[in-house]
Tab-separated table of C-alpha atoms (C1' of nucleotides) in Angstrom:
chain	number	residue	atom	x	y	z
A	1	MET	CA	97.960	34.511	281.957
A	2	PRO	CA	97.224	36.085	285.367
A	3	LYS	CA	100.273	34.220	287.184
A	4	ASP	CA	102.616	36.218	284.704
A	5	ALA	CA	100.828	39.429	286.420
A	6	ALA	CA	100.990	38.114	289.556
A	7	ILE	CA	104.998	37.928	289.369
A	8	THR	CA	105.561	41.144	287.727
A	9	ARG	CA	103.792	42.512	290.686
A	10	ASP	CA	105.591	40.854	293.186
A	11	ARG	CA	109.096	41.443	291.568
A	12	ILE	CA	108.083	45.700	291.907
A	13	VAL	CA	107.180	45.333	295.334
A	14	ALA	CA	110.555	43.253	295.721
A	15	ALA	CA	112.186	46.042	294.321
A	16	ALA	CA	110.516	48.735	295.856
A	17	SER	CA	111.125	46.754	299.707
A	18	ARG	CA	114.593	46.727	299.032
A	19	LEU	CA	114.797	50.160	297.978
A	20	PHE	CA	112.063	51.479	300.044
A	21	TYR	CA	113.796	49.939	303.136
A	22	GLY	CA	117.358	50.890	301.894
A	23	HIS	CA	116.287	54.699	301.036
A	24	GLY	CA	113.896	55.631	302.324
A	25	ILE	CA	110.109	56.557	300.285
A	26	ARG	CA	110.787	60.034	299.531
A	27	ALA	CA	114.699	59.192	298.572
A	28	VAL	CA	113.791	56.704	296.100
A	29	SER	CA	112.298	57.691	292.952
A	30	VAL	CA	109.191	55.412	290.846
A	31	ASP	CA	111.646	55.456	288.530
A	32	ASP	CA	114.423	53.730	290.422
A	33	VAL	CA	112.178	51.035	291.505
A	34	ALA	CA	111.407	50.189	288.022
A	35	ALA	CA	114.440	50.327	286.945
A	36	ARG	CA	115.568	47.828	289.732
A	37	ALA	CA	112.749	45.593	289.302
A	38	GLY	CA	113.825	45.712	285.592
A	39	LEU	CA	110.908	47.227	283.686
A	40	THR	CA	109.783	50.395	282.760
A	41	LYS	CA	107.516	52.858	285.125
A	42	ARG	CA	104.873	52.612	282.813
A	43	THR	CA	104.359	48.636	283.505
A	44	LEU	CA	104.751	49.547	287.582
A	45	TYR	CA	101.704	52.020	286.451
A	46	TYR	CA	99.963	48.857	284.965
A	47	HIS	CA	100.508	47.453	288.574
A	48	PHE	CA	100.032	50.278	290.781
A	49	ARG	CA	97.563	52.958	290.924
A	50	SER	CA	100.144	55.503	292.608
A	51	LYS	CA	103.181	55.318	294.448
A	52	ASP	CA	101.598	55.098	297.434
A	53	ASP	CA	99.944	52.074	296.616
A	54	LEU	CA	102.936	51.019	295.874
A	55	ILE	CA	104.662	52.279	299.573
A	56	ALA	CA	101.092	50.155	301.068
A	57	ALA	CA	102.160	47.538	298.807
A	58	TYR	CA	105.885	47.572	300.529
A	59	LEU	CA	104.778	47.468	303.884
A	60	ALA	CA	102.122	44.944	303.884
A	61	ALA	CA	104.750	42.532	302.137
A	62	ARG	CA	107.114	43.299	305.147
A	63	ASP	CA	104.117	42.308	307.997
A	64	GLU	CA	103.290	38.928	308.408
A	65	PRO	CA	107.116	37.891	308.011
A	66	THR	CA	108.528	40.297	310.371
A	67	ILE	CA	106.241	38.849	313.151
A	68	VAL	CA	107.017	35.429	312.332
A	69	ILE	CA	110.656	36.228	312.401
A	70	VAL	CA	110.241	37.205	315.845
A	71	MET	CA	108.123	35.264	317.491
A	72	GLY	CA	109.942	32.729	315.999
A	73	TRP	CA	113.033	33.867	318.014
A	74	MET	CA	110.728	34.112	320.930
A	75	ASP	CA	109.864	30.469	320.822
A	76	ALA	CA	112.723	28.904	320.046
A	77	ALA	CA	114.157	29.874	322.778
A	78	LYS	CA	114.106	28.046	326.428
A	79	GLY	CA	114.091	29.002	329.551
A	80	SER	CA	112.019	31.387	331.239
A	81	LEU	CA	110.212	34.016	329.893
A	82	ALA	CA	112.671	36.124	330.868
A	83	ASP	CA	115.334	33.991	328.855
A	84	LYS	CA	112.661	34.398	325.836
A	85	LEU	CA	112.689	38.045	325.821
A	86	GLU	CA	116.728	37.687	326.150
A	87	ALA	CA	116.383	36.201	323.422
A	88	VAL	CA	114.206	38.330	320.705
A	89	PHE	CA	116.413	41.047	321.746
A	90	ALA	CA	120.059	39.894	321.347
A	91	GLN	CA	118.676	38.551	317.934
A	92	LEU	CA	117.775	42.266	317.663
A	93	ALA	CA	120.893	43.332	318.643
A	94	ARG	CA	122.768	41.378	315.867
A	95	LEU	CA	120.062	42.835	313.550
A	96	GLY	CA	121.130	45.517	314.372
A	97	ARG	CA	125.060	45.034	313.540
A	98	HIS	CA	124.465	44.376	310.403
A	99	PRO	CA	125.439	46.504	307.938
A	100	LYS	CA	122.604	47.295	305.896
A	101	TRP	CA	120.123	47.292	308.302
A	102	ARG	CA	118.147	50.390	308.260
A	103	GLY	CA	116.020	50.401	311.861
A	104	CYS	CA	112.930	49.456	311.299
A	105	GLY	CA	110.998	50.429	307.735
A	106	PHE	CA	107.181	50.380	309.876
A	107	LEU	CA	108.715	53.341	312.310
A	108	ARG	CA	111.026	55.169	309.482
A	109	THR	CA	107.993	55.077	307.206
A	110	ALA	CA	105.222	56.026	309.436
A	111	ALA	CA	107.780	59.344	310.240
A	112	GLU	CA	107.932	60.503	306.837
A	113	LEU	CA	104.978	59.877	305.961
A	114	VAL	CA	103.467	61.990	309.274
A	115	THR	CA	102.186	64.727	306.651
A	116	THR	CA	99.279	62.402	305.342
A	117	PRO	CA	97.320	60.418	308.324
A	118	GLY	CA	95.014	58.383	306.919
A	119	HIS	CA	97.612	57.065	304.797
A	120	PRO	CA	97.271	53.301	303.793
A	121	ALA	CA	100.839	53.075	304.409
A	122	LEU	CA	100.157	54.233	308.699
A	123	LYS	CA	97.708	51.756	309.126
A	124	ALA	CA	99.587	48.964	307.965
A	125	GLY	CA	102.279	50.221	310.624
A	126	ALA	CA	100.273	50.389	313.539
A	127	ALA	CA	97.691	47.109	313.050
A	128	HIS	CA	101.264	44.936	312.176
A	129	LYS	CA	102.583	46.207	315.994
A	130	LYS	CA	99.408	46.181	317.148
A	131	LYS	CA	99.752	42.655	316.510
A	132	LEU	CA	103.037	41.907	317.741
A	133	GLU	CA	101.697	43.391	321.082
A	134	ALA	CA	98.922	41.240	320.720
A	135	GLU	CA	101.531	38.131	319.622
A	136	PHE	CA	103.225	39.042	322.896
A	137	ALA	CA	100.532	39.724	325.317
A	138	SER	CA	99.173	36.040	324.131
A	139	ARG	CA	102.863	34.418	325.285
A	140	PHE	CA	103.051	36.348	328.730
A	141	ALA	CA	99.437	35.269	329.230
A	142	ASP	CA	100.008	31.468	329.037
A	143	ALA	CA	102.681	31.449	331.043
A	144	GLY	CA	101.090	33.113	333.654
A	145	LEU	CA	102.528	37.006	333.766
A	146	ALA	CA	100.256	39.165	335.714
A	147	ASP	CA	98.825	42.054	333.687
A	148	PRO	CA	99.811	40.305	330.557
A	149	GLU	CA	98.270	43.403	328.174
A	150	MET	CA	100.116	45.968	329.564
A	151	ARG	CA	103.794	44.088	329.760
A	152	ALA	CA	103.464	43.313	326.237
A	153	ARG	CA	102.590	47.094	325.676
A	154	GLN	CA	105.813	47.861	327.296
A	155	VAL	CA	108.119	45.108	326.673
A	156	MET	CA	106.911	46.711	322.528
A	157	LEU	CA	107.645	50.351	323.701
A	158	LEU	CA	111.489	48.954	324.667
A	159	PHE	CA	111.253	46.967	321.413
A	160	ASP	CA	110.632	50.074	319.637
A	161	GLY	CA	113.165	51.756	321.560
A	162	ALA	CA	115.817	49.385	320.637
A	163	PHE	CA	114.678	50.350	316.852
A	164	SER	CA	115.405	53.673	317.887
A	165	ALA	CA	118.263	54.470	319.708
A	166	MET	CA	120.751	51.665	317.139
A	167	LEU	CA	118.975	53.765	315.139
A	168	THR	CA	120.176	57.106	316.274
A	169	HIS	CA	123.954	55.772	317.889
A	170	ARG	CA	124.461	53.055	315.701
A	171	ASP	CA	125.083	51.030	318.311
A	172	ALA	CA	123.252	47.781	318.860
A	173	SER	CA	123.896	47.445	322.610
A	174	TYR	CA	120.701	49.542	323.002
A	175	ALA	CA	118.820	46.151	322.254
A	176	GLU	CA	120.712	44.345	324.884
A	177	ALA	CA	119.736	47.428	327.330
A	178	ALA	CA	116.129	47.184	325.639
A	179	GLY	CA	116.260	43.124	327.133
A	180	GLN	CA	117.338	44.155	330.288
A	181	ALA	CA	114.997	46.531	331.450
A	182	ALA	CA	112.175	43.372	329.930
A	183	MET	CA	113.583	40.600	331.866
A	184	ASP	CA	113.002	43.520	334.904
A	185	LEU	CA	109.812	43.900	334.195
A	186	VAL	CA	108.618	40.151	333.928
A	187	ARG	CA	111.035	39.322	336.856
A	188	GLY	CA	108.843	38.329	339.875
A	189	GLU	CA	105.759	39.543	338.744
A	190	LYS	CA	103.586	36.054	338.358
A	191	MET	CA	101.367	36.356	341.477
A	192	ARG	CA	101.944	40.320	342.263
A	193	ALA	CA	98.546	41.392	342.753
A	194	VAL	CA	97.340	44.382	340.137
A	195	LYS	CA	97.560	47.578	342.099
A	196	ARG	CA	97.935	50.220	338.815
A	197	ARG	CA	95.672	52.045	337.980
A	198	ALA	CA	93.639	51.370	334.716
B	1	MET	CA	126.000	95.826	310.976
B	2	PRO	CA	125.932	92.066	312.116
B	3	LYS	CA	123.190	91.554	314.459
B	4	ASP	CA	121.001	91.820	311.716
B	5	ALA	CA	122.935	89.566	310.159
B	6	ALA	CA	121.797	87.689	313.821
B	7	ILE	CA	118.378	87.712	313.200
B	8	THR	CA	117.779	87.063	309.859
B	9	ARG	CA	119.782	84.158	310.426
B	10	ASP	CA	117.371	83.047	313.425
B	11	ARG	CA	114.071	84.103	311.696
B	12	ILE	CA	115.065	81.189	308.787
B	13	VAL	CA	116.112	78.264	310.912
B	14	ALA	CA	113.366	79.097	312.866
B	15	ALA	CA	111.191	79.575	310.415
B	16	ALA	CA	113.075	75.597	309.034
B	17	SER	CA	112.305	74.461	312.086
B	18	ARG	CA	108.352	75.121	311.905
B	19	LEU	CA	108.128	73.338	308.764
B	20	PHE	CA	110.812	70.635	308.739
B	21	TYR	CA	109.512	69.466	312.232
B	22	GLY	CA	105.908	69.927	310.836
B	23	HIS	CA	105.884	67.999	307.437
B	24	GLY	CA	109.813	66.593	307.537
B	25	ILE	CA	112.872	67.218	305.829
B	26	ARG	CA	113.102	66.191	301.798
B	27	ALA	CA	108.711	67.133	302.001
B	28	VAL	CA	110.251	71.038	302.803
B	29	SER	CA	111.419	72.993	300.549
B	30	VAL	CA	114.209	75.278	300.370
B	31	ASP	CA	111.781	77.948	298.646
B	32	ASP	CA	109.153	77.084	301.278
B	33	VAL	CA	111.518	78.069	304.010
B	34	ALA	CA	112.504	80.885	302.254
B	35	ALA	CA	109.215	82.299	301.722
B	36	ARG	CA	107.924	81.074	305.334
B	37	ALA	CA	111.430	83.429	307.412
B	38	GLY	CA	109.228	86.697	304.411
B	39	LEU	CA	112.718	86.590	301.814
B	40	THR	CA	113.997	84.776	298.728
B	41	LYS	CA	115.552	81.966	299.009
B	42	ARG	CA	118.939	83.386	297.650
B	43	THR	CA	119.104	85.180	300.919
B	44	LEU	CA	119.015	82.394	302.689
B	45	TYR	CA	121.964	81.123	300.841
B	46	TYR	CA	123.546	83.619	302.014
B	47	HIS	CA	123.229	82.851	305.702
B	48	PHE	CA	123.339	78.872	304.567
B	49	ARG	CA	125.977	76.487	302.278
B	50	SER	CA	123.099	73.996	301.892
B	51	LYS	CA	120.427	72.744	302.511
B	52	ASP	CA	122.175	70.993	305.059
B	53	ASP	CA	123.755	73.390	307.025
B	54	LEU	CA	119.818	74.614	307.148
B	55	ILE	CA	118.920	70.657	308.745
B	56	ALA	CA	121.922	70.495	311.116
B	57	ALA	CA	120.871	73.884	312.096
B	58	TYR	CA	116.760	73.480	312.601
B	59	LEU	CA	118.436	70.085	315.029
B	60	ALA	CA	120.603	72.549	316.783
B	61	ALA	CA	118.194	75.098	317.475
B	62	ARG	CA	116.428	72.276	319.361
B	63	ASP	CA	119.183	70.712	321.160
B	64	GLU	CA	119.530	72.111	323.989
B	65	PRO	CA	115.981	73.894	324.791
B	66	THR	CA	114.311	70.451	324.331
B	67	ILE	CA	116.861	69.222	326.978
B	68	VAL	CA	116.021	72.015	329.759
B	69	ILE	CA	111.867	71.246	328.645
B	70	VAL	CA	112.598	67.618	329.612
B	71	MET	CA	114.001	67.674	333.115
B	72	GLY	CA	112.071	70.995	333.621
B	73	TRP	CA	109.037	68.584	333.942
B	74	MET	CA	111.194	66.266	336.162
B	75	ASP	CA	113.021	68.632	338.750
B	76	ALA	CA	109.746	70.211	339.383
B	77	ALA	CA	107.695	67.322	340.035
B	78	LYS	CA	107.493	66.712	343.703
B	79	GLY	CA	107.536	63.131	345.603
B	80	SER	CA	110.448	59.781	344.603
B	81	LEU	CA	111.970	59.151	342.247
B	82	ALA	CA	109.492	57.396	340.419
B	83	ASP	CA	107.084	60.515	340.854
B	84	LYS	CA	109.324	62.170	339.186
B	85	LEU	CA	109.343	59.554	336.288
B	86	GLU	CA	105.687	59.147	335.974
B	87	ALA	CA	106.006	63.517	336.010
B	88	VAL	CA	107.826	62.790	332.856
B	89	PHE	CA	105.878	60.537	331.077
B	90	ALA	CA	103.028	62.918	331.874
B	91	GLN	CA	104.326	66.320	330.010
B	92	LEU	CA	105.124	63.770	327.203
B	93	ALA	CA	101.644	62.141	327.680
B	94	ARG	CA	100.353	65.615	327.256
B	95	LEU	CA	102.058	67.217	324.365
B	96	GLY	CA	101.350	63.505	321.949
B	97	ARG	CA	97.871	65.017	322.344
B	98	HIS	CA	98.697	68.412	320.728
B	99	PRO	CA	96.907	68.553	317.095
B	100	LYS	CA	100.392	70.086	315.612
B	101	TRP	CA	102.703	67.354	317.617
B	102	ARG	CA	104.440	65.053	315.227
B	103	GLY	CA	106.421	63.053	317.159
B	104	CYS	CA	110.438	63.641	318.161
B	105	GLY	CA	111.965	66.002	315.856
B	106	PHE	CA	115.209	64.324	316.581
B	107	LEU	CA	114.197	60.900	315.771
B	108	ARG	CA	112.437	61.740	312.643
B	109	THR	CA	115.492	63.640	311.041
B	110	ALA	CA	117.323	60.468	311.645
B	111	ALA	CA	115.087	57.793	309.841
B	112	GLU	CA	114.602	60.151	306.522
B	113	LEU	CA	118.876	60.841	306.729
B	114	VAL	CA	118.942	56.971	307.417
B	115	THR	CA	121.322	56.660	304.310
B	116	THR	CA	123.874	59.888	304.426
B	117	PRO	CA	125.577	58.380	308.050
B	118	GLY	CA	128.144	61.284	308.143
B	119	HIS	CA	125.521	64.334	308.584
B	120	PRO	CA	126.089	66.898	310.723
B	121	ALA	CA	122.366	65.877	311.636
B	122	LEU	CA	122.635	63.229	312.239
B	123	LYS	CA	125.839	63.612	315.054
B	124	ALA	CA	123.837	66.813	316.718
B	125	GLY	CA	120.484	64.331	316.862
B	126	ALA	CA	122.607	61.233	318.846
B	127	ALA	CA	124.269	63.928	320.847
B	128	HIS	CA	120.990	65.407	321.939
B	129	LYS	CA	120.021	61.641	323.053
B	130	LYS	CA	123.176	61.253	324.792
B	131	LYS	CA	122.645	64.436	326.671
B	132	LEU	CA	119.429	63.480	327.855
B	133	GLU	CA	120.350	60.056	329.467
B	134	ALA	CA	123.085	61.201	331.482
B	135	GLU	CA	120.907	64.161	332.633
B	136	PHE	CA	118.822	61.316	333.878
B	137	ALA	CA	121.584	59.203	335.007
B	138	SER	CA	123.251	62.156	336.940
B	139	ARG	CA	119.837	62.059	338.385
B	140	PHE	CA	120.097	58.592	339.679
B	141	ALA	CA	123.074	58.272	340.789
B	142	ASP	CA	122.172	61.356	343.258
B	143	ALA	CA	118.658	59.559	344.532
B	144	GLY	CA	121.061	56.439	345.270
B	145	LEU	CA	119.731	54.272	342.431
B	146	ALA	CA	121.867	51.532	341.959
B	147	ASP	CA	123.495	51.756	338.563
B	148	PRO	CA	122.380	55.001	337.383
B	149	GLU	CA	123.839	54.775	333.522
B	150	MET	CA	121.569	51.626	333.158
B	151	ARG	CA	119.099	52.524	334.597
B	152	ALA	CA	119.323	56.212	333.001
B	153	ARG	CA	119.925	53.904	329.093
B	154	GLN	CA	116.243	52.464	329.954
B	155	VAL	CA	114.340	54.835	330.257
B	156	MET	CA	115.268	56.710	327.238
B	157	LEU	CA	114.404	53.247	325.207
B	158	LEU	CA	110.830	53.851	326.773
B	159	PHE	CA	110.950	57.322	326.305
B	160	ASP	CA	112.152	57.153	322.581
B	161	GLY	CA	109.960	54.262	322.143
B	162	ALA	CA	106.486	56.171	323.634
B	163	PHE	CA	108.170	58.764	320.870
B	164	SER	CA	107.308	56.120	318.398
B	165	ALA	CA	104.526	54.234	319.557
B	166	MET	CA	102.063	57.206	319.731
B	167	LEU	CA	103.676	58.593	316.646
B	168	THR	CA	102.288	54.772	315.262
B	169	HIS	CA	98.733	54.330	317.108
B	170	ARG	CA	98.360	58.325	317.838
B	171	ASP	CA	97.577	57.682	320.681
B	172	ALA	CA	99.071	59.141	324.017
B	173	SER	CA	98.445	56.614	326.343
B	174	TYR	CA	101.633	55.053	325.635
B	175	ALA	CA	103.372	57.187	327.154
B	176	GLU	CA	101.705	56.613	330.449
B	177	ALA	CA	102.477	52.460	330.152
B	178	ALA	CA	106.284	53.872	329.576
B	179	GLY	CA	105.593	55.800	332.580
B	180	GLN	CA	105.029	53.163	334.540
B	181	ALA	CA	107.444	50.610	333.518
B	182	ALA	CA	110.530	53.563	333.874
B	183	MET	CA	108.543	53.160	337.445
B	184	ASP	CA	108.972	49.954	338.092
B	185	LEU	CA	112.349	49.942	336.955
B	186	VAL	CA	114.136	52.576	339.345
B	187	ARG	CA	111.444	51.319	342.341
B	188	GLY	CA	112.430	48.425	345.252
B	189	GLU	CA	116.249	49.065	343.018
B	190	LYS	CA	117.976	51.429	345.770
B	191	MET	CA	120.246	49.101	347.308
B	192	ARG	CA	120.141	45.692	345.116
B	193	ALA	CA	123.617	44.540	344.100
B	194	VAL	CA	124.637	44.981	340.387
B	195	LYS	CA	124.430	41.282	339.106
B	196	ARG	CA	123.742	41.914	336.100
B	197	ARG	CA	126.320	41.366	333.628
B	198	ALA	CA	128.040	44.432	332.484
C	1	DT	C1'	90.685	39.880	266.780
C	2	DT	C1'	90.459	41.054	271.550
C	3	DG	C1'	93.037	42.431	275.501
C	4	DC	C1'	96.625	42.201	278.448
C	5	DG	C1'	101.240	43.465	279.408
C	6	DT	C1'	105.069	46.225	278.097
C	7	DA	C1'	108.067	49.485	275.675
C	8	DC	C1'	109.042	54.718	274.135
C	9	DA	C1'	108.560	59.374	275.114
C	10	DC	C1'	106.192	62.669	276.193
C	11	DT	C1'	104.124	66.940	280.027
C	12	DC	C1'	104.163	69.677	283.468
C	13	DA	C1'	105.846	71.274	287.811
C	14	DC	C1'	108.828	71.316	291.032
C	15	DT	C1'	114.023	70.543	293.173
C	16	DA	C1'	118.615	71.685	295.124
C	17	DG	C1'	121.422	75.895	293.976
C	18	DT	C1'	123.674	79.770	291.045
C	19	DC	C1'	124.270	84.587	287.875
C	20	DA	C1'	124.517	89.227	288.106
C	21	DG	C1'	123.462	93.193	289.883
C	22	DT	C1'	121.567	96.659	293.977
C	23	DA	C1'	120.305	99.440	297.761
C	24	DT	C1'	122.454	100.851	301.653
C	25	DA	C1'	125.668	101.876	305.817
C	26	DC	C1'	129.964	102.765	307.590
C	27	DT	C1'	135.213	102.941	306.190
C	28	DT	C1'	138.517	105.915	304.510
C	29	DT	C1'	141.045	109.420	302.070
C	30	DG	C1'	141.756	113.895	299.553
D	1	DC	C1'	133.632	117.669	306.332
D	2	DA	C1'	132.073	115.843	301.525
D	3	DA	C1'	133.887	112.058	298.187
D	4	DA	C1'	134.687	107.577	296.841
D	5	DG	C1'	135.209	102.650	298.198
D	6	DT	C1'	133.751	98.633	300.438
D	7	DA	C1'	131.266	94.955	302.993
D	8	DT	C1'	126.811	93.797	304.562
D	9	DA	C1'	122.342	92.644	302.939
D	10	DC	C1'	119.222	91.692	299.651
D	11	DT	C1'	116.433	90.087	294.848
D	12	DG	C1'	114.674	88.110	291.078
D	13	DA	C1'	115.411	85.560	286.904
D	14	DC	C1'	117.759	81.916	285.377
D	15	DT	C1'	120.445	76.741	284.968
D	16	DA	C1'	120.445	71.927	285.012
D	17	DG	C1'	118.226	68.053	286.178
D	18	DT	C1'	114.574	65.173	288.343
D	19	DG	C1'	109.414	63.960	290.251
D	20	DA	C1'	105.167	61.464	289.347
D	21	DG	C1'	102.459	60.841	286.541
D	22	DT	C1'	99.860	59.708	281.039
D	23	DG	C1'	99.326	58.840	275.413
D	24	DT	C1'	99.926	56.044	272.268
D	25	DA	C1'	101.326	52.110	270.168
D	26	DC	C1'	103.230	47.893	269.648
D	27	DG	C1'	103.279	42.567	270.758
D	28	DC	C1'	101.878	37.721	272.054
D	29	DA	C1'	98.235	34.879	273.779
D	30	DA	C1'	93.348	33.019	274.138
DNA sequence: TTGCGTACACTCACTAGTCAGTATACTTTG
DNA sequence: CAAAGTATACTGACTAGTGAGTGTACGCAA
């Protein structure tokens, strides 16, 4: 039955996700993941060729859901674009206050795997961030903001900066400061001419 | 002679710095560091109680020099506050284009050691970022910027965001986008009343 | 009976940290 | 001043444990 295989695979990815996110890639062994998934390492290696494959699957499984969550925050918020951005960063701060929060899985993986440039997990992480940036840009364009791509990029920089600072200081208020900056960047910018260099 | 000990210690820290920064904390063994420093592991353990001690020493040695470099960029740049910030981020982009660049050692260490909350290296990293933020705030205050502390915090968020994005995408132009955002945040803000919430 | 999914037991390389001992140089003492 | 003692800086070989990945056999469903 191929369905069983898919179920087992998902269970392994779920176990890997919890452990890799909670403790880091290198800190977690394949044995740990197998034990957490309730099966032996040999079974895990039946479903995944290597630990690197498993890491890639871990991030791939986080891509779409993360984007849905963040854009859900934005679309659910009432008011102006600035208000919506404030809501996004307020929600990020709320996450950051959770005791099990460990920063951004994509950024932390990028930091850990920095020496293996072609790693599929790194590509997945970069693609994920690009997608999120594009979602912001699309909404900024709809709102009539000048230079939506650049503003989206700057908001992403604040977003990733908030992740880093919250992780460094264990202080979620950094996300709120980032939200204020994001608001300032999109406020009163609607019709301003694009006089910046490309 | 205690001078010999200091020299050897420094050589170990220098070797650790290169390897930890280049490959990551967990990816580098104590044997690797000892070999790079040209001595045995036993000698390394004569100078450091544990690998954790060595990690802390690695970040401690990077603290002050990093701040001097970044503030040197800022103070050497001519023009307005915005111009000086543009210069800082331009220099960051220049660093990011170097083939041996591997992101921010402090942020990457924070990401790797996320499961050991009290680790001295994490405290060193947090203190380092706070110091840098304070240096920005001091210069913003001197320039008569309204709410210098908040702006300094936001610039730090852009700074760390630039590190993260450059590492994720291997694209140094993110630092320049961050620089543009930083300029926008300090420009035309000199005398604006502080109407934001605390 | 074929082949898919699982388990046990294993390999071999590597890891942080330790044991016991040595060469050198400075200090104390007869 | 010379001999003995002591602290310093160092080494090679080791331990106990963990790492990713594998060979082989077994049960179960079609």
